[in-house]
């Protein structure tokens, strides 16, 4: 395929703020944009209208992408100089930085996320992720182990072709979460984006080529889960899948791995994260702001959203009143207006799912203290909602809603709240607000979650491991720990002249 063949997939996208740009909507395989077997119509959730039609991979194109990645792995990337890998990761980071505005527009258009959030959080964090792991390329080494009369040591080897299957809610971020640690240690990758938000990834694909990555090292394909995703989980040449998405799909990924080649699997799944506010909190207003950010950012569509809030009896009424005031002060509307905090839900399906949960909460007997309705305008908008009088056994307290809905409950003391906070099948994140250092240490240790934030919430950073306990998954992203999920360890023992 020549570059001019690729022109057929160029699509013009226009944002409501007048920003116009062209995206190549082909499948990015072997550094070329190629045709799929199928197509996906992606819509703007703020209007419900068609944005673009992108090429969609099926099993045949998954094979093509895996073959390209396998060839690139064996013919150069596996044994490439770590400094070269580092240079390319940094180059990609620089290009994402240069084109942040375009990426932010695409992600916002496609997912309905407020553009300020993508600009201020997703894009900088993606850039950090690439730069952070670029520093590890030449620091990935094993150990020398003292053994009697023999030289024993370990070496870290890449796995080969690693796949990433990602959700729609933070696609730019997720791509860099998968690409950076995998490439750093010498693997090549095939990333499948979500059918609900493929556009920002296609812009990143163009930047991969511009950065100068050899063909096949990074392949980015759009595709449906039940076809392309299923083909990836069952693929015999994929050595590892890193999956980000729902628990239900996570189970299918493990099943696919079990039924095919027992590929390694890491899972970043859903959550129902508790946030605990003790009555000794130093600054209640700040705690309320963290709760608001943690519960309603990305219209409540964050895996680690603090959707179960436990407030100690003495400050409960004050807390609820302050949270309500803050919620009502935030703008909900067009994601492209600079002061918009909350945009629409990503799709009609997600919108209906959240509205169903609000209905369930009302029927279960919880009090809908604020919100609880859809917003009467074009697109999939839902009022930020607060449920009070929520009990542990209610579905809205146990199941991931993935929408702008926070459930608030009272607690008595430490033991009471630790029991309630851990009474869940999830274990992604948790928050604790207290001025008492001993209490902060005891409670954060007792919480069953992959990350606990004290006097803050959802402050994700590249050097800090991110991942779940229980059914929120296993494996870690970000941090040095993530590298362990992308290597195989070989031990070598050399007899240094000792007789048998
Ligand atoms: P989803 O599970 O429906 O889809 C995720 C991805 O899996 C998509 O790319 C989809 O095409 C693919 N998929 C669907 N069926 C598949 C199959 N049979 N085989 C292989 N792949 C398949 O999830 P979603 O609705 O896109 O995302 C929301 C979920 O993701 C929430 O539960 C959220 O908590 C979770 N999430 C977790 C994290 C984390 O880091 N823990 C981050 C973001 C989102």
Coordinates of C-alpha atoms and ligand atoms in Angstrom, one line a residue:
X1 CA 0.0 0.0 0.0
X2 CA 1.3 3.5 -0.8
X3 CA 0.8 6.6 1.2
X4 CA -1.7 7.8 -1.5
X5 CA -3.8 4.6 -1.0
X6 CA -4.2 5.7 2.6
X7 CA -5.9 8.9 1.5
X8 CA -9.1 7.1 1.1
X9 CA -9.4 6.7 4.9
X10 CA -8.8 10.4 5.7
X11 CA -11.8 11.9 7.4
X12 CA -12.5 15.5 8.3
X13 CA -13.7 16.1 11.8
X14 CA -15.2 19.4 13.0
X15 CA -15.5 20.3 16.6
X16 CA -18.2 22.7 17.9
X17 CA -15.5 25.3 18.7
X18 CA -14.7 25.5 15.0
X19 CA -11.5 23.4 15.3
X20 CA -11.2 21.3 12.1
X21 CA -8.8 18.4 11.5
X22 CA -8.3 15.2 9.5
X23 CA -7.9 11.8 11.0
X24 CA -6.8 8.6 9.2
X25 CA -9.5 6.1 10.1
X26 CA -7.7 3.0 8.7
X27 CA -6.3 0.2 10.9
X28 CA -2.7 1.1 11.8
X29 CA -0.8 -2.1 10.9
X30 CA 2.9 -2.2 10.1
X31 CA 3.1 1.6 10.0
X32 CA 0.4 1.8 7.3
X33 CA -3.3 2.7 7.5
X34 CA -5.2 -0.2 5.9
X35 CA -8.8 -1.4 5.3
X36 CA -10.7 -3.5 7.8
X37 CA -13.2 -6.2 7.2
X38 CA -15.9 -4.1 8.7
X39 CA -16.6 -0.5 9.9
X40 CA -17.6 1.2 13.1
X41 CA -19.7 4.4 13.2
X42 CA -18.6 6.5 16.1
X43 CA -20.9 9.2 17.4
X44 CA -20.6 12.3 19.4
X45 CA -22.4 11.7 22.7
X46 CA -23.0 15.4 23.2
X47 CA -25.3 15.3 20.1
X48 CA -25.9 11.7 19.3
X49 CA -24.8 12.4 15.8
X50 CA -22.3 10.5 13.6
X51 CA -18.7 11.8 13.9
X52 CA -16.8 9.4 11.7
X53 CA -16.8 5.9 10.3
X54 CA -13.6 4.0 11.0
X55 CA -12.3 0.7 9.7
X56 CA -12.8 -2.2 12.0
X57 CA -10.6 -5.3 12.3
X58 CA -11.9 -8.8 12.4
X59 CA -9.8 -12.0 12.9
X60 CA -8.0 -11.6 9.5
X61 CA -6.7 -8.1 10.4
X62 CA -5.8 -9.2 13.9
X63 CA -3.7 -11.9 12.3
X64 CA -2.1 -9.3 10.1
X65 CA -1.3 -7.0 13.0
X66 CA 0.1 -9.9 15.1
X67 CA 2.3 -11.1 12.2
X68 CA 3.6 -7.5 11.8
X69 CA 4.4 -7.3 15.5
X70 CA 6.0 -10.7 15.5
X71 CA 8.2 -9.9 12.6
X72 CA 9.2 -6.6 14.1
X73 CA 10.0 -8.3 17.4
X74 CA 12.3 -10.9 15.9
X75 CA 13.9 -8.7 13.3
X76 CA 15.3 -5.9 15.3
X77 CA 13.2 -4.6 18.2
X78 CA 13.9 -7.4 20.6
X79 CA 17.6 -6.8 20.3
X80 CA 17.4 -3.1 19.7
X81 CA 19.6 -0.8 21.8
X82 CA 17.8 0.3 25.0
X83 CA 18.8 3.8 24.3
X84 CA 17.1 3.7 20.9
X85 CA 13.9 2.5 22.5
X86 CA 14.2 5.3 25.1
X87 CA 14.7 7.9 22.3
X88 CA 11.6 6.8 20.4
X89 CA 9.4 6.7 23.5
X90 CA 10.6 10.2 24.3
X91 CA 10.0 11.3 20.7
X92 CA 6.4 10.0 20.9
X93 CA 5.9 11.9 24.2
X94 CA 7.2 15.1 22.5
X95 CA 4.8 14.6 19.6
X96 CA 1.8 14.0 21.9
X97 CA 2.8 17.2 23.7
X98 CA 2.9 19.1 20.5
X99 CA -0.5 17.8 19.3
X100 CA -2.2 17.8 22.7
X101 CA -4.9 20.2 21.5
X102 CA -5.9 17.9 18.6
X103 CA -5.8 14.8 20.7
X104 CA -7.9 16.5 23.4
X105 CA -10.5 17.6 20.8
X106 CA -10.7 14.0 19.4
X107 CA -11.1 12.3 22.7
X108 CA -13.6 14.9 23.9
X109 CA -15.7 14.7 20.7
X110 CA -15.7 10.9 20.7
X111 CA -16.3 10.2 24.4
X112 CA -18.1 13.4 25.6
X113 CA -15.4 14.1 28.2
X114 CA -14.9 17.8 29.2
X115 CA -12.0 19.0 27.1
X116 CA -10.3 20.7 30.0
X117 CA -10.1 17.3 31.8
X118 CA -8.4 15.7 28.8
X119 CA -6.0 18.7 28.4
X120 CA -5.1 18.9 32.0
X121 CA -5.1 15.3 33.1
X122 CA -5.1 12.6 30.3
X123 CA -2.7 14.2 27.9
X124 CA 0.0 15.3 30.5
X125 CA -0.3 12.0 32.3
X126 CA 0.1 10.1 29.0
X127 CA 3.2 12.1 28.2
X128 CA 4.7 11.4 31.7
X129 CA 4.0 7.7 31.3
X130 CA 6.1 7.5 28.1
X131 CA 8.9 9.6 29.6
X132 CA 8.9 7.7 32.9
X133 CA 9.3 4.3 31.1
X134 CA 11.8 5.7 28.6
X135 CA 14.1 6.0 31.7
X136 CA 13.8 2.3 32.4
X137 CA 14.9 1.0 29.0
X138 CA 18.5 0.7 30.1
X139 CA 17.7 -0.3 33.7
X140 CA 16.0 -3.6 33.0
X141 CA 18.5 -6.2 34.3
X142 CA 18.6 -9.3 36.5
X143 CA 20.6 -10.3 39.5
X144 CA 23.8 -12.2 40.2
X145 CA 23.0 -14.9 42.8
X146 CA 25.7 -16.4 45.1
X147 CA 25.7 -20.2 44.7
X148 CA 28.3 -22.7 45.7
X149 CA 31.1 -22.9 43.0
X150 CA 28.8 -21.8 40.2
X151 CA 28.0 -18.5 38.6
X152 CA 24.2 -18.0 38.8
X153 CA 22.4 -15.0 37.4
X154 CA 19.0 -14.0 36.0
X155 CA 18.2 -12.1 32.8
X156 CA 15.0 -10.3 31.9
X157 CA 13.7 -11.2 28.5
X158 CA 10.8 -9.7 26.6
X159 CA 7.7 -11.9 26.1
X160 CA 7.2 -11.1 22.3
X161 CA 3.9 -9.8 21.0
X162 CA 1.9 -8.2 23.7
X163 CA -1.7 -7.1 23.2
X164 CA -3.6 -4.3 24.9
X165 CA -7.4 -4.2 24.8
X166 CA -8.7 -1.0 26.3
X167 CA -11.9 0.7 27.5
X168 CA -13.3 4.0 26.1
X169 CA -13.1 6.2 29.1
X170 CA -9.4 7.2 29.1
X171 CA -8.2 6.0 25.8
X172 CA -5.1 8.2 25.3
X173 CA -4.0 7.3 28.8
X174 CA -4.7 3.6 28.4
X175 CA -2.7 3.4 25.1
X176 CA 0.4 4.8 26.8
X177 CA -0.2 2.6 29.9
X178 CA 0.1 -0.4 27.6
X179 CA 2.7 0.7 25.1
X180 CA 5.3 2.3 27.4
X181 CA 6.3 -0.6 29.7
X182 CA 5.9 -3.2 26.9
X183 CA 8.2 -1.4 24.5
X184 CA 10.6 -0.4 27.2
X185 CA 11.7 -4.0 27.8
X186 CA 11.7 -5.0 24.1
X187 CA 8.2 -6.3 23.3
X188 CA 6.1 -5.2 20.3
X189 CA 2.4 -4.4 20.7
X190 CA -1.1 -4.7 19.1
X191 CA -3.6 -2.4 20.8
X192 CA -7.3 -2.7 20.2
X193 CA -9.3 0.4 21.1
X194 CA -12.9 0.5 22.2
X195 CA -15.7 0.7 19.5
X196 CA -17.1 3.7 21.5
X197 CA -14.0 5.9 21.2
X198 CA -11.5 5.0 18.5
X199 CA -10.5 8.5 17.2
X200 CA -7.8 9.8 19.6
X201 CA -5.9 6.5 19.2
X202 CA -5.8 6.9 15.4
X203 CA -4.2 10.3 15.8
X204 CA -1.6 8.7 18.2
X205 CA -1.0 6.0 15.5
X206 CA 0.0 8.8 13.0
X207 CA 2.4 10.1 15.6
X208 CA 3.9 6.7 16.1
X209 CA 4.9 6.7 12.4
X210 CA 6.1 10.3 12.6
X211 CA 8.3 9.4 15.7
X212 CA 10.1 6.9 13.5
X213 CA 9.2 3.6 15.2
X214 CA 10.1 0.7 12.9
X215 CA 7.1 -0.9 11.1
X216 CA 5.2 -3.4 13.2
X217 CA 6.5 -2.3 16.6
X218 CA 3.2 -0.5 17.5
X219 CA 0.0 -1.6 15.8
X220 CA -3.3 0.1 16.7
X221 CA -6.6 -1.3 15.5
X222 CA -10.2 -0.4 15.9
X223 CA -12.6 -3.2 16.3
X224 CA -15.6 -4.8 18.1
X225 CA -15.0 -6.8 21.2
X226 CA -16.9 -10.0 20.2
X227 CA -14.9 -10.2 16.9
X228 CA -11.4 -8.5 17.1
X229 CA -11.2 -8.7 20.9
X230 CA -12.2 -12.4 20.9
X231 CA -9.7 -13.1 18.1
X232 CA -7.0 -11.5 20.3
X233 CA -7.8 -13.3 23.5
X234 CA -7.7 -16.6 21.5
X235 CA -4.6 -15.8 19.4
X236 CA -1.8 -18.3 19.7
X237 CA 1.0 -15.9 18.8
X238 CA 0.1 -13.3 21.4
X239 CA 2.2 -13.9 24.5
X240 CA 0.4 -11.5 26.8
X241 CA -2.8 -9.5 27.1
X242 CA -3.1 -6.5 29.2
X243 CA -6.9 -5.8 29.5
X244 CA -8.7 -2.7 30.8
X245 CA -12.4 -2.9 30.9
X246 CA -15.3 -4.6 32.8
X247 CA -15.2 -7.6 35.0
X248 CA -17.5 -9.6 32.6
X249 CA -15.1 -9.0 29.7
X250 CA -12.1 -9.7 31.9
X251 CA -13.5 -13.2 32.5
X252 CA -13.8 -13.8 28.8
X253 CA -10.2 -12.7 28.2
X254 CA -9.0 -15.2 30.8
X255 CA -11.2 -17.9 29.2
X256 CA -9.7 -17.1 25.7
X257 CA -6.2 -17.4 27.2
X258 CA -7.0 -20.7 28.8
X259 CA -8.6 -22.1 25.6
X260 CA -5.7 -21.0 23.4
X261 CA -2.0 -20.7 24.4
X262 CA -2.2 -19.9 28.1
X263 CA -1.0 -16.4 27.3
X264 CA -0.1 -14.2 30.3
X265 CA -3.0 -12.0 31.4
X266 CA -3.2 -8.9 33.5
X267 CA -6.6 -7.3 34.2
X268 CA -7.5 -3.7 35.1
X269 CA -11.2 -3.9 35.9
X270 CA -14.0 -2.0 37.5
X271 CA -14.4 -0.7 41.0
X272 CA -16.8 0.6 43.6
X273 CA -14.3 2.6 45.7
X274 CA -15.1 3.7 49.2
X275 CA -14.2 7.2 50.5
X276 CA -14.2 7.6 54.3
X277 CA -14.5 11.0 55.9
X278 CA -13.8 11.0 59.7
X279 CA -15.1 13.8 61.9
X280 CA -11.5 14.8 62.7
X281 CA -10.9 15.8 59.1
X282 CA -8.7 18.9 59.0
X283 CA -10.5 20.7 56.2
X284 CA -14.0 19.5 55.4
X285 CA -14.3 21.9 52.4
X286 CA -11.2 20.3 50.8
X287 CA -12.5 16.8 51.5
X288 CA -15.8 17.7 49.8
X289 CA -13.9 19.0 46.8
X290 CA -11.9 15.7 46.5
X291 CA -15.1 13.7 46.9
X292 CA -16.7 15.7 44.1
X293 CA -13.7 15.3 41.8
X294 CA -13.5 11.6 42.6
X295 CA -17.1 10.9 42.1
X296 CA -18.1 13.1 39.2
X297 CA -15.0 13.5 36.9
X298 CA -15.6 12.1 33.4
X299 CA -19.3 12.1 34.3
X300 CA -18.6 9.4 36.9
X301 CA -17.1 7.1 34.3
X302 CA -13.8 6.5 36.1
X303 CA -12.8 3.0 37.2
X304 CA -11.5 4.3 40.5
X305 CA -14.5 6.7 41.1
X306 CA -15.2 7.2 44.7
X307 CA -18.8 6.2 44.4
X308 CA -19.4 4.9 48.0
X309 CA -18.9 7.7 50.5
X310 CA -19.0 7.0 54.2
X311 CA -19.3 10.0 56.5
X312 CA -18.9 9.9 60.3
X313 CA -22.2 10.6 62.1
X314 CA -21.2 14.0 63.7
X315 CA -20.4 15.7 60.4
X316 CA -22.8 13.9 58.1
X317 CA -25.4 16.7 57.6
X318 CA -22.8 19.4 57.2
X319 CA -21.0 17.2 54.6
X320 CA -24.1 16.5 52.5
X321 CA -25.0 20.2 52.5
X322 CA -21.6 21.2 51.3
X323 CA -21.4 18.5 48.7
X324 CA -24.8 19.6 47.3
X325 CA -23.7 23.2 47.1
X326 CA -20.5 22.3 45.3
X327 CA -22.3 20.0 42.8
X328 CA -24.8 22.7 42.0
X329 CA -21.9 25.2 41.3
X330 CA -20.4 23.1 38.6
X331 CA -21.3 23.6 34.9
X332 CA -22.8 20.7 33.0
X333 CA -22.9 21.1 29.3
X334 CA -21.0 21.2 26.0
X335 CA -17.6 19.5 26.6
X336 CA -15.9 22.1 24.5
X337 CA -16.7 25.1 26.8
X338 CA -13.7 25.8 28.9
X339 CA -15.6 25.9 32.2
X340 CA -17.6 22.7 31.7
X341 CA -17.0 20.2 34.4
X342 CA -19.4 17.4 33.2
X343 CA -20.3 16.3 29.7
X344 CA -22.7 13.6 28.6
X345 CA -22.4 9.8 29.2
X346 CA -20.4 8.1 26.5
X347 CA -23.3 6.4 24.7
X348 CA -27.1 5.8 24.7
X349 CA -26.5 2.3 26.2
X350 CA -24.4 3.7 29.1
X351 CA -27.0 6.5 29.6
X352 CA -29.8 3.9 29.9
X353 CA -27.8 1.7 32.2
X354 CA -27.1 4.7 34.6
X355 CA -30.8 5.8 34.5
X356 CA -31.8 2.2 35.3
X357 CA -29.5 2.2 38.3
X358 CA -31.0 5.5 39.5
X359 CA -34.4 3.8 39.2
X360 CA -33.2 0.8 41.1
X361 CA -31.9 3.0 43.9
X362 CA -35.2 4.7 44.3
X363 CA -37.1 1.4 44.3
X364 CA -34.6 0.0 46.9
X365 CA -35.6 2.7 49.3
X366 CA -32.6 5.0 49.1
X367 CA -33.3 8.8 49.2
X368 CA -32.5 10.6 46.0
X369 CA -31.2 13.7 47.7
X370 CA -30.0 15.5 44.6
X371 CA -30.4 15.0 40.8
X372 CA -31.7 11.6 39.6
X373 CA -33.0 12.8 36.2
X374 CA -31.8 13.0 32.7
X375 CA -31.2 16.5 31.4
X376 CA -33.6 17.7 28.7
X377 CA -31.2 18.6 25.9
X378 CA -29.6 16.9 22.9
X379 CA -27.1 14.1 23.9
X380 CA -26.8 11.7 26.8
X381 CA -26.7 14.0 29.8
X382 CA -27.6 13.0 33.4
X383 CA -27.8 15.2 36.5
X384 CA -25.1 14.6 39.0
X385 CA -26.9 12.5 41.6
X386 CA -26.5 12.0 45.4
X387 CA -28.3 9.1 47.1
X388 CA -28.5 9.1 50.9
X389 CA -30.0 6.5 53.3
X390 CA -28.2 3.9 51.4
X391 CA -27.6 0.5 53.0
X392 CA -24.8 -2.0 52.3
X393 CA -27.1 -4.6 50.7
X394 CA -28.5 -2.2 48.1
X395 CA -27.5 -2.9 44.5
X396 CA -26.5 0.8 44.0
X397 CA -24.0 0.3 46.9
X398 CA -22.6 -2.9 45.6
X399 CA -22.5 -2.6 41.8
X400 CA -20.5 -0.3 39.5
X401 CA -22.9 2.2 38.0
X402 CA -20.3 4.1 36.0
X403 CA -22.2 7.3 36.0
X404 CA -22.5 10.6 38.0
X405 CA -24.0 8.9 41.0
X406 CA -22.6 9.0 44.5
X407 CA -24.1 6.9 47.4
X408 CA -23.5 8.4 50.9
X409 CA -23.9 6.6 54.1
X410 CA -23.2 7.3 57.8
X411 CA -20.8 5.4 60.0
X412 CA -20.1 5.1 63.7
X413 CA -16.4 4.3 64.3
X414 CA -13.3 2.9 62.6
X415 CA -14.3 -0.8 62.9
X416 CA -17.8 -0.1 61.6
X417 CA -16.4 1.7 58.5
X418 CA -13.6 -0.7 57.7
X419 CA -16.1 -3.5 57.7
X420 CA -18.5 -1.6 55.4
X421 CA -15.7 -0.3 53.1
X422 CA -14.4 -3.8 52.5
X423 CA -17.8 -5.3 52.1
X424 CA -17.5 -5.5 48.3
X425 CA -16.3 -7.8 45.5
X426 CA -14.2 -4.9 44.1
X427 CA -10.8 -3.6 45.4
X428 CA -9.5 -0.9 43.1
X429 CA -9.1 2.1 45.3
X430 CA -10.1 3.8 48.5
X431 CA -9.9 7.2 50.2
X432 CA -9.5 8.2 53.8
X433 CA -9.9 11.8 55.2
X434 CA -8.5 12.4 58.7
X435 CA -6.1 14.6 60.5
X436 CA -5.1 11.8 62.8
X437 CA -1.9 10.2 61.5
X438 CA -2.3 6.9 63.5
X439 CA -5.8 6.5 62.2
X440 CA -4.6 7.2 58.6
X441 CA -2.0 4.5 58.9
X442 CA -4.3 1.9 60.5
X443 CA -7.3 2.4 58.3
X444 CA -5.3 2.6 55.0
X445 CA -3.6 -0.7 56.0
X446 CA -6.9 -2.3 56.8
X447 CA -8.6 -1.4 53.5
X448 CA -8.7 -4.0 50.8
X449 CA -7.7 -2.0 47.8
X450 CA -4.8 -1.6 45.3
X451 CA -4.4 2.1 46.1
X452 CA -5.4 4.1 49.1
X453 CA -5.4 7.9 49.0
X454 CA -5.2 9.8 52.3
X455 CA -6.5 13.4 52.4
X456 CA -6.7 13.3 48.6
X457 CA -8.4 11.2 45.9
X458 CA -7.6 9.8 42.4
X459 CA -4.2 11.3 42.3
X460 CA -2.6 8.9 39.8
X461 CA 1.0 9.3 38.9
X462 CA 3.5 7.3 36.7
X463 CA 5.9 6.2 39.5
X464 CA 3.0 4.9 41.7
X465 CA 1.6 1.4 40.9
X466 CA -2.0 1.2 39.9
X467 CA -4.1 -1.9 39.9
X468 CA -6.7 -3.9 41.8
X469 CA -7.4 -6.3 44.7
X470 CA -10.2 -8.9 44.5
X471 CA -12.3 -8.7 41.3
X472 CA -10.8 -5.3 40.3
X473 CA -8.1 -7.3 38.6
X474 CA -4.5 -8.2 39.0
X475 CA -1.2 -7.0 37.6
X476 CA 0.0 -3.4 38.0
X477 CA 0.2 -0.4 35.6
X478 CA 2.6 2.5 36.1
X479 CA 5.7 2.2 38.2
X480 CA 8.6 -0.2 38.1
X481 CA 6.2 -3.0 39.2
X482 CA 4.5 -2.8 35.7
X483 CA 7.7 -4.0 34.1
X484 CA 7.4 -7.4 35.8
X485 CA 4.2 -8.0 33.8
X486 CA 6.1 -7.6 30.5
X487 CA 9.2 -9.8 31.1
X488 CA 10.1 -13.4 31.5
X489 CA 12.9 -14.2 33.9
X490 CA 15.5 -16.7 32.9
X491 CA 18.0 -18.1 35.4
X492 CA 21.4 -19.3 34.2
X493 CA 23.8 -21.3 36.2
X494 CA 27.4 -21.8 35.0
X495 CA 29.7 -24.4 36.5
X496 CA 32.9 -22.5 37.1
X497 CA 35.2 -25.5 37.1
X498 CA 33.7 -27.6 40.0
X499 CA 33.6 -31.4 39.5
X500 CA 30.2 -33.0 39.3
Ligands
LIG1 P1 -15.9 -3.5 28.3 O1 -15.4 -4.6 29.1 O2 -17.2 -3.5 27.7 O3 -14.9 -3.2 27.0 C1 -13.5 -3.0 27.2 C2 -12.8 -3.5 25.9 O4 -13.0 -4.9 25.8 C3 -13.3 -2.9 24.6 O5 -12.2 -2.6 23.8 C4 -14.2 -3.9 24.0 O6 -14.3 -3.9 22.6 C5 -13.4 -5.2 24.5 N1 -14.3 -6.4 24.5 C6 -15.6 -6.5 24.6 N2 -16.0 -7.8 24.5 C7 -14.8 -8.5 24.3 C8 -14.6 -9.9 24.2 N3 -15.5 -10.8 24.2 N4 -13.3 -10.3 24.0 C9 -12.3 -9.4 24.0 N5 -12.5 -8.1 24.1 C10 -13.8 -7.6 24.3 O7 -15.7 -2.2 29.2 P2 -16.0 -0.7 28.8 O8 -17.5 -0.5 29.0 O9 -15.4 -0.3 27.6 O10 -15.3 0.1 30.0 C11 -15.8 0.3 31.3 C12 -15.2 -0.6 32.3 O11 -13.8 -0.5 32.2 C13 -15.6 -0.3 33.7 O12 -15.9 -1.4 34.4 C14 -14.4 0.4 34.2 O13 -14.3 0.4 35.6 C15 -13.3 -0.4 33.6 N6 -12.0 0.4 33.5 C16 -11.0 0.0 34.4 C17 -9.8 0.7 34.4 C18 -8.7 0.2 35.4 O14 -7.6 0.7 35.2 N7 -9.0 -0.6 36.3 C19 -9.7 1.8 33.6 C20 -10.7 2.2 32.8 C21 -11.9 1.5 32.8

